Amino acid sequence: MKEVRDNISGDQIISEPYELWGKITGDVRVIEGAKFYMRGAIYGDLIVEFGGRVHIYGHVSGNLLVFRGAKVINSGVISGNAANDGGRLYIDRDGQVLGRVKTENKGETTIEPKDDVPDEFA
C-alpha cells in the first residue's frame, strides 16, 4: 500500500491501494482497483467511481460523490454534500455530513444513529 504523508497540490487520481496522512488541495477521483484510506484532508471534492473503495477518517472540504459500484464508509467530516448515485454509502456514528445527503439510482445509503440521548437532554 502506498502511504503518503505530504501536502499535494492539484487534482489527483487514485488507482491503487493508498493511505493519505497529509493533505490534497484539489479534487480527488478514486477509480476501479483503488482502496483509499483518507486520514488527512482533501480541500476539494472526492469522487468515487465504479470499483473504487474509500474509508474517510479525515476531512473533505468539498462534496462527496459515490457512483454505481463504488463503496464508501464515512467516519470523518464532509463539509459539503454527499451524493450517492447508485453506490453504497455508510455513515457511521462518528461520521458527519454538514451538507445534505442524497441518494439516487438505487444507491444504498446507511446512516448509523448517534448514541441515544435521554429525552430531557434532547
Tab-separated table of C-alpha atoms in Angstrom:
chain	number	residue	atom	x	y	z
A	1	MET	CA	0.000	0.000	0.000
A	2	LYS	CA	1.263	3.440	-0.911
A	3	GLU	CA	1.430	5.700	2.161
A	4	VAL	CA	1.616	9.479	1.681
A	5	ARG	CA	2.457	11.952	4.450
A	6	ASP	CA	2.806	15.038	2.317
A	7	ASN	CA	0.947	18.090	1.016
A	8	ILE	CA	-0.057	17.671	-2.621
A	9	SER	CA	-1.383	20.401	-4.933
A	10	GLY	CA	-3.606	19.687	-7.917
A	11	ASP	CA	-6.283	17.174	-8.863
A	12	GLN	CA	-5.380	13.540	-8.170
A	13	ILE	CA	-6.478	10.143	-9.496
A	14	ILE	CA	-6.116	7.267	-7.036
A	15	SER	CA	-5.786	3.911	-8.824
A	16	GLU	CA	-4.049	1.668	-6.273
A	17	PRO	CA	-4.170	0.922	-2.529
A	18	TYR	CA	-3.357	4.318	-0.985
A	19	GLU	CA	-3.284	5.827	2.501
A	20	LEU	CA	-3.237	9.614	2.893
A	21	TRP	CA	-1.994	11.198	6.133
A	22	GLY	CA	-1.300	14.618	4.604
A	23	LYS	CA	-3.482	16.908	2.515
A	24	ILE	CA	-4.504	17.256	-1.105
A	25	THR	CA	-5.518	20.654	-2.450
A	26	GLY	CA	-7.676	19.773	-5.439
A	27	ASP	CA	-10.301	17.227	-6.431
A	28	VAL	CA	-9.614	13.535	-5.841
A	29	ARG	CA	-11.001	10.787	-8.094
A	30	VAL	CA	-10.836	7.169	-6.873
A	31	ILE	CA	-11.132	4.635	-9.703
A	32	GLU	CA	-11.554	0.872	-10.044
A	33	GLY	CA	-8.953	-1.159	-8.191
A	34	ALA	CA	-8.190	1.542	-5.611
A	35	LYS	CA	-8.658	1.251	-1.865
A	36	PHE	CA	-8.189	4.727	-0.414
A	37	TYR	CA	-7.824	5.331	3.331
A	38	MET	CA	-8.177	9.084	3.787
A	39	ARG	CA	-6.819	10.102	7.206
A	40	GLY	CA	-5.756	13.630	6.294
A	41	ALA	CA	-7.624	16.368	4.439
A	42	ILE	CA	-8.916	16.998	0.935
A	43	TYR	CA	-9.519	20.626	0.010
A	44	GLY	CA	-11.780	19.851	-2.926
A	45	ASP	CA	-14.306	17.205	-3.952
A	46	LEU	CA	-13.963	13.436	-3.506
A	47	ILE	CA	-15.371	11.408	-6.422
A	48	VAL	CA	-15.543	7.611	-6.131
A	49	GLU	CA	-16.115	5.743	-9.401
A	50	PHE	CA	-17.141	2.153	-10.165
A	51	GLY	CA	-14.945	-0.307	-8.274
A	52	GLY	CA	-13.404	2.342	-6.003
A	53	ARG	CA	-13.334	1.778	-2.231
A	54	VAL	CA	-12.855	4.607	0.278
A	55	HIS	CA	-12.797	4.950	4.058
A	56	ILE	CA	-12.840	8.584	5.213
A	57	TYR	CA	-11.318	9.235	8.636
A	58	GLY	CA	-10.278	12.831	7.960
A	59	HIS	CA	-11.875	15.922	6.444
A	60	VAL	CA	-13.264	16.602	2.950
A	61	SER	CA	-13.921	20.320	2.485
A	62	GLY	CA	-15.969	19.846	-0.689
A	63	ASN	CA	-18.592	17.333	-1.792
A	64	LEU	CA	-18.584	13.544	-1.898
A	65	LEU	CA	-19.954	11.778	-4.994
A	66	VAL	CA	-20.360	7.991	-4.945
A	67	PHE	CA	-21.110	6.294	-8.292
A	68	ARG	CA	-22.670	2.904	-9.046
A	69	GLY	CA	-20.412	0.045	-7.983
A	70	ALA	CA	-18.403	2.169	-5.518
A	71	LYS	CA	-18.307	1.767	-1.737
A	72	VAL	CA	-17.603	4.484	0.841
A	73	ILE	CA	-17.510	4.496	4.645
A	74	ASN	CA	-17.500	7.918	6.288
A	75	SER	CA	-16.022	8.140	9.784
A	76	GLY	CA	-14.795	11.698	9.264
A	77	VAL	CA	-16.264	15.044	8.225
A	78	ILE	CA	-17.622	16.078	4.835
A	79	SER	CA	-18.226	19.832	4.773
A	80	GLY	CA	-20.288	19.751	1.585
A	81	ASN	CA	-22.989	17.405	0.313
A	82	ALA	CA	-22.810	13.625	-0.003
A	83	ALA	CA	-24.475	12.321	-3.165
A	84	ASN	CA	-24.873	8.595	-3.679
A	85	ASP	CA	-25.578	7.909	-7.362
A	86	GLY	CA	-26.077	4.136	-7.265
A	87	GLY	CA	-23.224	3.063	-4.972
A	88	ARG	CA	-23.033	2.118	-1.303
A	89	LEU	CA	-22.504	4.831	1.310
A	90	TYR	CA	-22.240	4.091	5.020
A	91	ILE	CA	-22.009	6.971	7.501
A	92	ASP	CA	-21.001	5.637	10.893
A	93	ARG	CA	-21.810	7.264	14.235
A	94	ASP	CA	-18.564	9.265	14.193
A	95	GLY	CA	-19.110	10.469	10.635
A	96	GLN	CA	-20.590	13.861	9.801
A	97	VAL	CA	-22.002	15.394	6.638
A	98	LEU	CA	-22.501	19.126	7.127
A	99	GLY	CA	-24.429	19.478	3.867
A	100	ARG	CA	-27.210	17.254	2.540
A	101	VAL	CA	-27.181	13.502	1.969
A	102	LYS	CA	-28.881	12.493	-1.272
A	103	THR	CA	-29.403	9.001	-2.722
A	104	GLU	CA	-30.410	8.276	-6.343
A	105	ASN	CA	-30.444	5.442	-8.884
A	106	LYS	CA	-30.957	2.601	-6.409
A	107	GLY	CA	-27.999	3.614	-4.278
A	108	GLU	CA	-27.779	2.207	-0.764
A	109	THR	CA	-27.150	4.754	1.987
A	110	THR	CA	-26.971	3.822	5.664
A	111	ILE	CA	-26.624	6.397	8.426
A	112	GLU	CA	-25.768	4.896	11.795
A	113	PRO	CA	-27.652	6.712	14.550
A	114	LYS	CA	-25.751	8.742	17.098
A	115	ASP	CA	-25.800	7.454	20.676
A	116	ASP	CA	-29.217	7.745	22.213
A	117	VAL	CA	-29.752	10.975	24.146
A	118	PRO	CA	-32.245	10.945	27.047
A	119	ASP	CA	-35.400	12.968	26.333
A	120	GLU	CA	-34.589	15.596	28.963
A	121	PHE	CA	-31.387	16.475	27.067
A	122	ALA	CA	-32.814	16.356	23.542
